[in-house]
Amino acid sequence: MRVLVTGGAGFIGSAYVRSVLSGKYPAFADAEVVVFDLLTYAGSMTNLAPVAESERLRFVHGDIRDAAAVTAVMAGVDSVVHFAAESHVDRSIAGASDFVTTNVVGTQVLLQAALEAGVGRFVHVSTDEVYGSIDSGAWTEEEPLAPNSPYSASKAGSDLLARSYHRTHGLPVSITRCSNNYGPYQFPEKVIPLFVSNLLDGKKVPLYGDGRNVRDWLHVDDHCRGIQLVAENGRAGEVYNIGGGTELSNLELTHRLIAAVGADESMIEPVADRLGHDRRYCVDWSKIAGELGYAPQVGFDDGLAATVEWYTEHRSWWEPLKHGSRV
Ligand code: NAD
């Protein structure tokens, strides 16, 4: 079996590839993994270093917007797991064009190539942010999409294109919509690695607005397990929410991070709120739990402690990224 993993050098994609190649998913124990990645600022071969020696790994440097390259890499592929995207909301506010071309156009290029190659499974990795913002309760998969940022709007575009390739052409697409991920190898522009690395450097952490925006946190390994359940047994044409069950305001999260590195509250620096900042996300993930047996396995306290430890021990990973980009 050959699995094409787009964006497999990024945060979540590389966690998925490391899991597949280290034998965590028995159904894919013999799978050949082809990583297709442009290696933007967010992608790095270092993220695949732990499995670089695997004979089951092939890396192809390429752009999902490049139809010829995508057609070539799709030959002989049985399953696609599509992670590649521009993923940072703040960057989409500063400039949205790469978000539209990669997330929308690139996804359409992939879907078309997958259709022409007759792939047996296409998992489109979407996000809970496509639903918008919810004051109370939780979104089911039936909720209409109402994205608010250029990032989430571009992800909604790709999500709906994925759906359309199933409805129109019968491509066996399943879509996952997951809440906020954390864990090792996350680019230090996202809140947890940004705050931890700032605190480790003795720098203040910039907290948006009143700090009361609420997110549901999920360890990246749990997200990947959910994706794998969908890749193995998800129904074509279906959407599966994936959540973690740990809702925290940004202020609560910041307090936990400050405690984890032994700093104090004077390190919090309130900054002007993000434009269009969604107040709260919350997915109802009972469908994937009931249908595919999904349950998060990493408790937030343990997962966060291990993540803080990882960033403490892997300064050589994040320092060049942080100082080489405009984080
Ligand atoms: P990331 O930014 O860390 O990684 C993205 C990867 O895609 C990088 O390796 C990058 O080089 C690659 N890429 C970007 N543009 C490309 C292009 N045109 N062609 C080929 N490769 C390209 O992102 P992430 O946090 O790992 O997110 C992965 C996916 O999961 C995204 O689709 C994102 O929308 C989704 N998601 C993320 C979260 C989260 O909390 N991070 C939550 C839910 C869903």
Short mmCIF file of C-alpha atoms and ligand atoms in Angstrom, two decimals:
data_model
loop_
_atom_site.label_atom_id
_atom_site.label_comp_id
_atom_site.label_asym_id
_atom_site.label_seq_id
_atom_site.Cartn_x
_atom_site.Cartn_y
_atom_site.Cartn_z
CA MET A 1 0.00 0.00 0.00
CA ARG A 2 1.23 3.48 -0.86
CA VAL A 3 0.08 6.49 1.16
CA LEU A 4 0.65 10.02 -0.08
CA VAL A 5 0.99 12.48 2.80
CA THR A 6 0.90 16.12 1.72
CA GLY A 7 2.42 18.57 4.17
CA GLY A 8 4.19 15.64 5.84
CA ALA A 9 7.11 17.85 6.90
CA GLY A 10 4.90 20.20 8.94
CA PHE A 11 3.76 19.92 12.55
CA ILE A 12 0.83 17.50 12.33
CA GLY A 13 1.79 15.83 9.06
CA SER A 14 5.22 14.87 10.39
CA ALA A 15 3.67 13.50 13.59
CA TYR A 16 1.42 11.35 11.41
CA VAL A 17 4.36 10.15 9.27
CA ARG A 18 6.47 9.38 12.35
CA SER A 19 3.56 7.37 13.76
CA VAL A 20 2.98 5.39 10.56
CA LEU A 21 6.67 4.62 10.07
CA SER A 22 7.30 3.69 13.68
CA GLY A 23 4.56 1.05 13.45
CA LYS A 24 1.92 2.70 15.66
CA TYR A 25 -0.84 1.85 13.17
CA PRO A 26 -0.87 -1.92 12.49
CA ALA A 27 -3.06 -1.58 9.38
CA PHE A 28 -0.33 0.58 7.81
CA ALA A 29 2.59 -1.47 9.16
CA ASP A 30 3.87 -2.18 5.64
CA ALA A 31 2.68 1.00 3.97
CA GLU A 32 5.07 2.98 1.82
CA VAL A 33 4.78 6.66 2.75
CA VAL A 34 5.37 9.35 0.15
CA VAL A 35 5.68 12.79 1.71
CA PHE A 36 4.94 15.61 -0.71
CA ASP A 37 5.87 18.98 0.75
CA LEU A 38 6.99 22.38 -0.49
CA LEU A 39 9.07 22.98 2.65
CA THR A 40 7.73 26.47 3.25
CA TYR A 41 8.87 28.28 6.41
CA ALA A 42 6.58 25.83 8.29
CA GLY A 43 7.99 22.60 6.89
CA SER A 44 11.33 21.04 7.76
CA MET A 45 13.13 17.78 7.05
CA THR A 46 14.27 17.92 10.68
CA ASN A 47 10.71 17.00 11.64
CA LEU A 48 11.16 13.70 9.81
CA ALA A 49 14.67 13.01 11.15
CA PRO A 50 13.51 10.30 13.60
CA VAL A 51 12.25 8.20 10.65
CA ALA A 52 14.63 9.41 7.94
CA GLU A 53 16.30 6.01 7.72
CA SER A 54 13.06 4.16 7.10
CA GLU A 55 13.03 2.29 3.81
CA ARG A 56 9.29 2.93 3.67
CA LEU A 57 9.74 6.73 3.44
CA ARG A 58 10.08 8.67 0.20
CA PHE A 59 10.24 12.45 0.16
CA VAL A 60 9.17 14.48 -2.85
CA HIS A 61 9.76 18.22 -2.80
CA GLY A 62 6.85 19.86 -4.55
CA ASP A 63 3.94 22.26 -4.55
CA ILE A 64 0.34 21.05 -4.38
CA ARG A 65 -0.56 23.91 -6.76
CA ASP A 66 1.67 22.35 -9.45
CA ALA A 67 -0.66 20.03 -11.40
CA ALA A 68 2.12 18.25 -13.28
CA ALA A 69 4.08 17.50 -10.11
CA VAL A 70 0.93 16.38 -8.28
CA THR A 71 -0.13 14.11 -11.15
CA ALA A 72 3.32 12.54 -11.19
CA VAL A 73 3.42 11.86 -7.45
CA MET A 74 -0.15 10.49 -7.44
CA ALA A 75 0.76 7.51 -9.67
CA GLY A 76 0.33 4.25 -7.79
CA VAL A 77 -1.07 5.92 -4.68
CA ASP A 78 -3.77 4.01 -2.75
CA SER A 79 -4.59 6.60 -0.08
CA VAL A 80 -4.05 10.33 0.32
CA VAL A 81 -3.87 12.10 3.67
CA HIS A 82 -3.90 15.80 2.88
CA PHE A 83 -2.35 18.08 5.51
CA ALA A 84 -0.56 20.64 3.33
CA ALA A 85 -1.83 24.14 3.98
CA GLU A 86 -0.93 27.62 5.04
CA SER A 87 -2.01 27.28 8.65
CA HIS A 88 -1.43 30.42 10.71
CA VAL A 89 -4.39 32.79 11.20
CA ASP A 90 -2.22 35.84 11.94
CA ARG A 91 -0.32 35.38 8.68
CA SER A 92 -3.62 35.15 6.80
CA ILE A 93 -4.61 38.52 8.25
CA ALA A 94 -1.33 40.07 7.13
CA GLY A 95 -1.73 38.61 3.62
CA ALA A 96 -4.17 35.99 2.35
CA SER A 97 -3.06 35.17 -1.17
CA ASP A 98 -0.93 32.11 -0.34
CA PHE A 99 -3.82 30.86 1.78
CA VAL A 100 -6.16 30.98 -1.19
CA THR A 101 -3.73 29.48 -3.69
CA THR A 102 -2.40 26.69 -1.46
CA ASN A 103 -5.47 25.85 0.59
CA VAL A 104 -8.15 26.25 -2.08
CA VAL A 105 -6.42 25.86 -5.46
CA GLY A 106 -3.86 23.34 -4.21
CA THR A 107 -6.58 21.16 -2.70
CA GLN A 108 -8.55 21.21 -5.95
CA VAL A 109 -5.41 20.20 -7.88
CA LEU A 110 -4.92 17.27 -5.50
CA LEU A 111 -8.56 16.18 -5.65
CA GLN A 112 -8.50 16.22 -9.45
CA ALA A 113 -5.26 14.23 -9.62
CA ALA A 114 -6.60 11.73 -7.06
CA LEU A 115 -9.76 11.31 -9.12
CA GLU A 116 -7.80 10.73 -12.33
CA ALA A 117 -5.48 8.25 -10.59
CA GLY A 118 -8.39 6.37 -9.04
CA VAL A 119 -7.13 6.52 -5.44
CA GLY A 120 -9.11 4.44 -2.98
CA ARG A 121 -9.22 6.93 -0.09
CA PHE A 122 -8.71 10.66 0.32
CA VAL A 123 -8.66 12.09 3.84
CA HIS A 124 -8.94 15.86 3.81
CA VAL A 125 -7.64 17.39 7.04
CA SER A 126 -9.86 20.36 7.76
CA THR A 127 -10.34 22.35 10.98
CA ASP A 128 -13.03 23.28 13.48
CA GLU A 129 -12.38 26.92 12.56
CA VAL A 130 -14.51 26.47 9.42
CA TYR A 131 -17.60 26.59 11.67
CA GLY A 132 -16.87 30.12 12.92
CA SER A 133 -17.34 30.94 16.59
CA ILE A 134 -19.82 29.49 19.10
CA ASP A 135 -20.75 31.07 22.45
CA SER A 136 -22.06 27.90 24.09
CA GLY A 137 -22.67 24.27 23.18
CA ALA A 138 -20.78 22.39 20.48
CA TRP A 139 -20.94 22.06 16.70
CA THR A 140 -22.01 18.81 15.11
CA GLU A 141 -20.89 17.96 11.58
CA GLU A 142 -24.25 19.28 10.31
CA GLU A 143 -23.47 22.85 11.32
CA PRO A 144 -23.30 25.27 8.36
CA LEU A 145 -19.82 26.67 7.75
CA ALA A 146 -19.32 30.31 8.78
CA PRO A 147 -15.57 30.98 8.80
CA ASN A 148 -14.35 34.36 9.99
CA SER A 149 -10.64 34.62 9.16
CA PRO A 150 -9.01 34.43 5.73
CA TYR A 151 -7.33 31.22 6.99
CA SER A 152 -10.57 29.55 8.02
CA ALA A 153 -12.36 30.82 4.90
CA SER A 154 -9.69 29.24 2.71
CA LYS A 155 -9.96 26.01 4.71
CA ALA A 156 -13.75 26.11 4.31
CA GLY A 157 -13.25 26.50 0.56
CA SER A 158 -11.02 23.42 0.45
CA ASP A 159 -13.37 21.51 2.76
CA LEU A 160 -16.33 22.18 0.44
CA LEU A 161 -14.30 21.31 -2.65
CA ALA A 162 -13.41 17.99 -1.02
CA ARG A 163 -17.09 17.38 -0.34
CA SER A 164 -17.97 18.30 -3.93
CA TYR A 165 -15.50 15.80 -5.40
CA HIS A 166 -17.33 13.10 -3.50
CA ARG A 167 -20.82 14.31 -4.38
CA THR A 168 -20.07 15.05 -8.02
CA HIS A 169 -17.44 12.51 -8.97
CA GLY A 170 -17.73 9.83 -6.31
CA LEU A 171 -14.15 10.33 -5.11
CA PRO A 172 -13.96 8.49 -1.75
CA VAL A 173 -13.25 11.59 0.35
CA SER A 174 -13.62 11.78 4.13
CA ILE A 175 -13.14 15.07 5.93
CA THR A 176 -11.85 15.63 9.47
CA ARG A 177 -12.44 18.85 11.41
CA CYS A 178 -10.19 19.06 14.44
CA SER A 179 -9.72 21.44 17.34
CA ASN A 180 -6.45 23.12 18.40
CA ASN A 181 -3.42 20.82 18.42
CA TYR A 182 -0.35 21.00 20.61
CA GLY A 183 2.78 18.89 20.94
CA PRO A 184 6.41 18.68 19.80
CA TYR A 185 7.62 20.12 16.48
CA GLN A 186 4.95 22.84 16.34
CA PHE A 187 6.29 25.96 14.64
CA PRO A 188 7.08 28.60 17.30
CA GLU A 189 4.56 31.11 15.96
CA LYS A 190 1.60 29.17 17.41
CA VAL A 191 0.58 30.10 20.94
CA ILE A 192 1.96 27.19 23.00
CA PRO A 193 5.46 26.97 21.45
CA LEU A 194 5.62 30.77 21.13
CA PHE A 195 4.81 31.30 24.80
CA VAL A 196 7.01 28.45 26.04
CA SER A 197 10.00 29.55 23.97
CA ASN A 198 9.53 33.20 25.02
CA LEU A 199 9.39 32.19 28.67
CA LEU A 200 12.46 29.98 28.31
CA ASP A 201 14.23 33.05 26.90
CA GLY A 202 13.01 35.23 29.79
CA LYS A 203 10.73 37.20 27.43
CA LYS A 204 7.15 38.29 28.01
CA VAL A 205 4.23 36.55 26.33
CA PRO A 206 1.81 38.61 24.19
CA LEU A 207 -1.75 37.81 25.27
CA TYR A 208 -4.48 38.91 22.86
CA GLY A 209 -7.31 41.15 24.11
CA ASP A 210 -8.92 40.14 27.39
CA GLY A 211 -7.50 36.60 27.19
CA ARG A 212 -10.99 35.12 27.42
CA ASN A 213 -11.08 33.47 23.99
CA VAL A 214 -11.69 29.77 24.52
CA ARG A 215 -10.11 26.86 22.63
CA ASP A 216 -10.42 23.09 22.92
CA TRP A 217 -6.94 21.51 23.11
CA LEU A 218 -5.91 18.17 21.68
CA HIS A 219 -2.54 16.44 21.65
CA VAL A 220 -1.24 16.02 18.12
CA ASP A 221 -0.89 12.25 18.59
CA ASP A 222 -4.61 12.03 19.38
CA HIS A 223 -5.43 14.03 16.24
CA CYS A 224 -3.29 11.65 14.19
CA ARG A 225 -5.01 8.63 15.76
CA GLY A 226 -8.36 10.13 14.77
CA ILE A 227 -7.16 10.72 11.22
CA GLN A 228 -5.90 7.14 11.05
CA LEU A 229 -9.29 5.79 12.17
CA VAL A 230 -10.88 7.78 9.36
CA ALA A 231 -8.22 6.65 6.86
CA GLU A 232 -8.92 3.01 7.76
CA ASN A 233 -12.67 2.93 8.32
CA GLY A 234 -14.21 6.35 7.74
CA ARG A 235 -17.15 6.45 5.38
CA ALA A 236 -16.73 8.20 2.05
CA GLY A 237 -18.54 11.52 1.84
CA GLU A 238 -18.65 11.90 5.63
CA VAL A 239 -17.28 14.59 7.91
CA TYR A 240 -15.78 13.65 11.30
CA ASN A 241 -15.18 16.20 14.04
CA ILE A 242 -12.15 15.45 16.23
CA GLY A 243 -11.88 17.09 19.65
CA GLY A 244 -9.90 16.83 22.82
CA GLY A 245 -12.27 17.77 25.62
CA THR A 246 -9.97 20.30 27.31
CA GLU A 247 -11.50 23.75 26.99
CA LEU A 248 -9.36 26.60 28.24
CA SER A 249 -9.38 30.34 27.87
CA ASN A 250 -6.13 31.77 26.54
CA LEU A 251 -5.60 33.32 29.98
CA GLU A 252 -5.99 29.94 31.70
CA LEU A 253 -3.62 28.37 29.18
CA THR A 254 -1.09 31.15 29.78
CA HIS A 255 -1.25 30.59 33.55
CA ARG A 256 -0.53 26.90 33.03
CA LEU A 257 2.42 27.60 30.75
CA ILE A 258 3.84 30.15 33.18
CA ALA A 259 3.55 27.61 36.01
CA ALA A 260 5.11 24.87 33.86
CA VAL A 261 8.28 26.89 33.23
CA GLY A 262 8.41 28.36 36.73
CA ALA A 263 7.83 31.99 35.68
CA ASP A 264 5.32 34.46 37.13
CA GLU A 265 2.40 36.58 35.95
CA SER A 266 4.54 39.64 35.36
CA MET A 267 5.55 37.89 32.14
CA ILE A 268 2.09 38.46 30.63
CA GLU A 269 1.97 41.39 28.24
CA PRO A 270 -1.59 42.24 27.08
CA VAL A 271 -1.66 43.23 23.41
CA ALA A 272 -4.40 44.50 21.06
CA ASP A 273 -6.79 41.74 20.11
CA ARG A 274 -6.41 39.81 16.85
CA LEU A 275 -8.71 41.23 14.15
CA GLY A 276 -11.92 39.21 13.89
CA HIS A 277 -10.79 36.99 16.77
CA ASP A 278 -13.17 34.04 17.18
CA ARG A 279 -14.41 33.88 20.78
CA ARG A 280 -14.84 30.15 21.21
CA TYR A 281 -14.53 26.90 19.27
CA CYS A 282 -16.08 23.64 20.40
CA VAL A 283 -16.77 20.50 18.38
CA ASP A 284 -19.09 17.65 19.25
CA TRP A 285 -16.98 14.57 18.47
CA SER A 286 -19.53 11.92 19.39
CA LYS A 287 -19.80 10.77 15.76
CA ILE A 288 -16.18 9.62 15.44
CA ALA A 289 -16.30 8.24 18.99
CA GLY A 290 -19.44 6.17 18.32
CA GLU A 291 -18.70 5.13 14.77
CA LEU A 292 -14.92 4.59 14.80
CA GLY A 293 -14.11 4.19 18.50
CA TYR A 294 -12.13 7.42 18.82
CA ALA A 295 -11.16 8.70 22.25
CA PRO A 296 -8.30 11.05 23.14
CA GLN A 297 -5.59 9.17 25.02
CA VAL A 298 -3.27 11.96 26.13
CA GLY A 299 -4.46 13.81 29.24
CA PHE A 300 -3.91 17.55 28.93
CA ASP A 301 -1.77 17.91 32.06
CA ASP A 302 0.58 15.10 31.03
CA GLY A 303 0.63 16.18 27.40
CA LEU A 304 1.38 19.78 28.24
CA ALA A 305 4.13 18.84 30.71
CA ALA A 306 5.76 16.58 28.10
CA THR A 307 5.45 19.30 25.47
CA VAL A 308 7.05 21.94 27.68
CA GLU A 309 9.84 19.48 28.45
CA TRP A 310 10.33 18.81 24.73
CA TYR A 311 10.74 22.53 23.95
CA THR A 312 13.06 22.89 26.93
CA GLU A 313 15.24 20.08 25.59
CA HIS A 314 15.02 20.99 21.90
CA ARG A 315 16.17 24.58 21.83
CA SER A 316 18.32 23.67 18.82
CA TRP A 317 15.11 22.86 16.92
CA TRP A 318 13.14 26.02 17.62
CA GLU A 319 15.81 28.70 18.02
CA PRO A 320 16.78 28.87 14.33
CA LEU A 321 13.11 28.84 13.28
CA LYS A 322 12.20 31.60 15.65
CA HIS A 323 15.08 33.85 14.86
CA GLY A 324 15.11 33.09 11.14
CA SER A 325 11.50 34.16 10.61
CA ARG A 326 9.37 37.09 11.61
CA VAL A 327 7.60 35.32 14.46
P1 NAD B 1 2.01 23.50 9.39
O1 NAD B 1 1.94 24.93 8.95
O2 NAD B 1 2.88 23.15 10.55
O3 NAD B 1 2.49 22.59 8.16
C1 NAD B 1 2.03 22.78 6.86
C2 NAD B 1 2.91 21.97 5.92
O4 NAD B 1 2.40 22.13 4.59
C3 NAD B 1 4.37 22.41 5.91
O5 NAD B 1 5.22 21.28 5.93
C4 NAD B 1 4.50 23.16 4.59
O6 NAD B 1 5.81 23.12 4.03
C5 NAD B 1 3.48 22.42 3.72
N1 NAD B 1 2.98 23.24 2.61
C6 NAD B 1 2.49 24.51 2.68
N2 NAD B 1 2.14 24.93 1.46
C7 NAD B 1 2.38 23.91 0.60
C8 NAD B 1 2.22 23.73 -0.80
N3 NAD B 1 1.72 24.72 -1.58
N4 NAD B 1 2.55 22.54 -1.35
C9 NAD B 1 3.05 21.54 -0.58
N5 NAD B 1 3.25 21.65 0.75
C10 NAD B 1 2.92 22.83 1.33
O7 NAD B 1 0.51 23.08 9.64
P2 NAD B 1 -0.10 22.07 10.74
O8 NAD B 1 -0.36 22.82 11.98
O9 NAD B 1 0.72 20.84 10.75
O10 NAD B 1 -1.52 21.77 10.07
C11 NAD B 1 -1.67 20.69 9.14
C12 NAD B 1 -3.10 20.66 8.66
O11 NAD B 1 -3.97 20.47 9.77
C13 NAD B 1 -3.54 21.95 7.98
O12 NAD B 1 -4.35 21.61 6.88
C14 NAD B 1 -4.35 22.66 9.04
O13 NAD B 1 -5.34 23.48 8.47
C15 NAD B 1 -4.96 21.49 9.78
N6 NAD B 1 -5.31 21.72 11.19
C16 NAD B 1 -4.39 22.23 12.04
C17 NAD B 1 -4.71 22.41 13.39
C18 NAD B 1 -3.69 22.93 14.37
O14 NAD B 1 -4.04 23.13 15.54
N7 NAD B 1 -2.44 23.14 13.99
C19 NAD B 1 -5.98 22.07 13.84
C20 NAD B 1 -6.91 21.54 12.95
C21 NAD B 1 -6.54 21.36 11.62
#
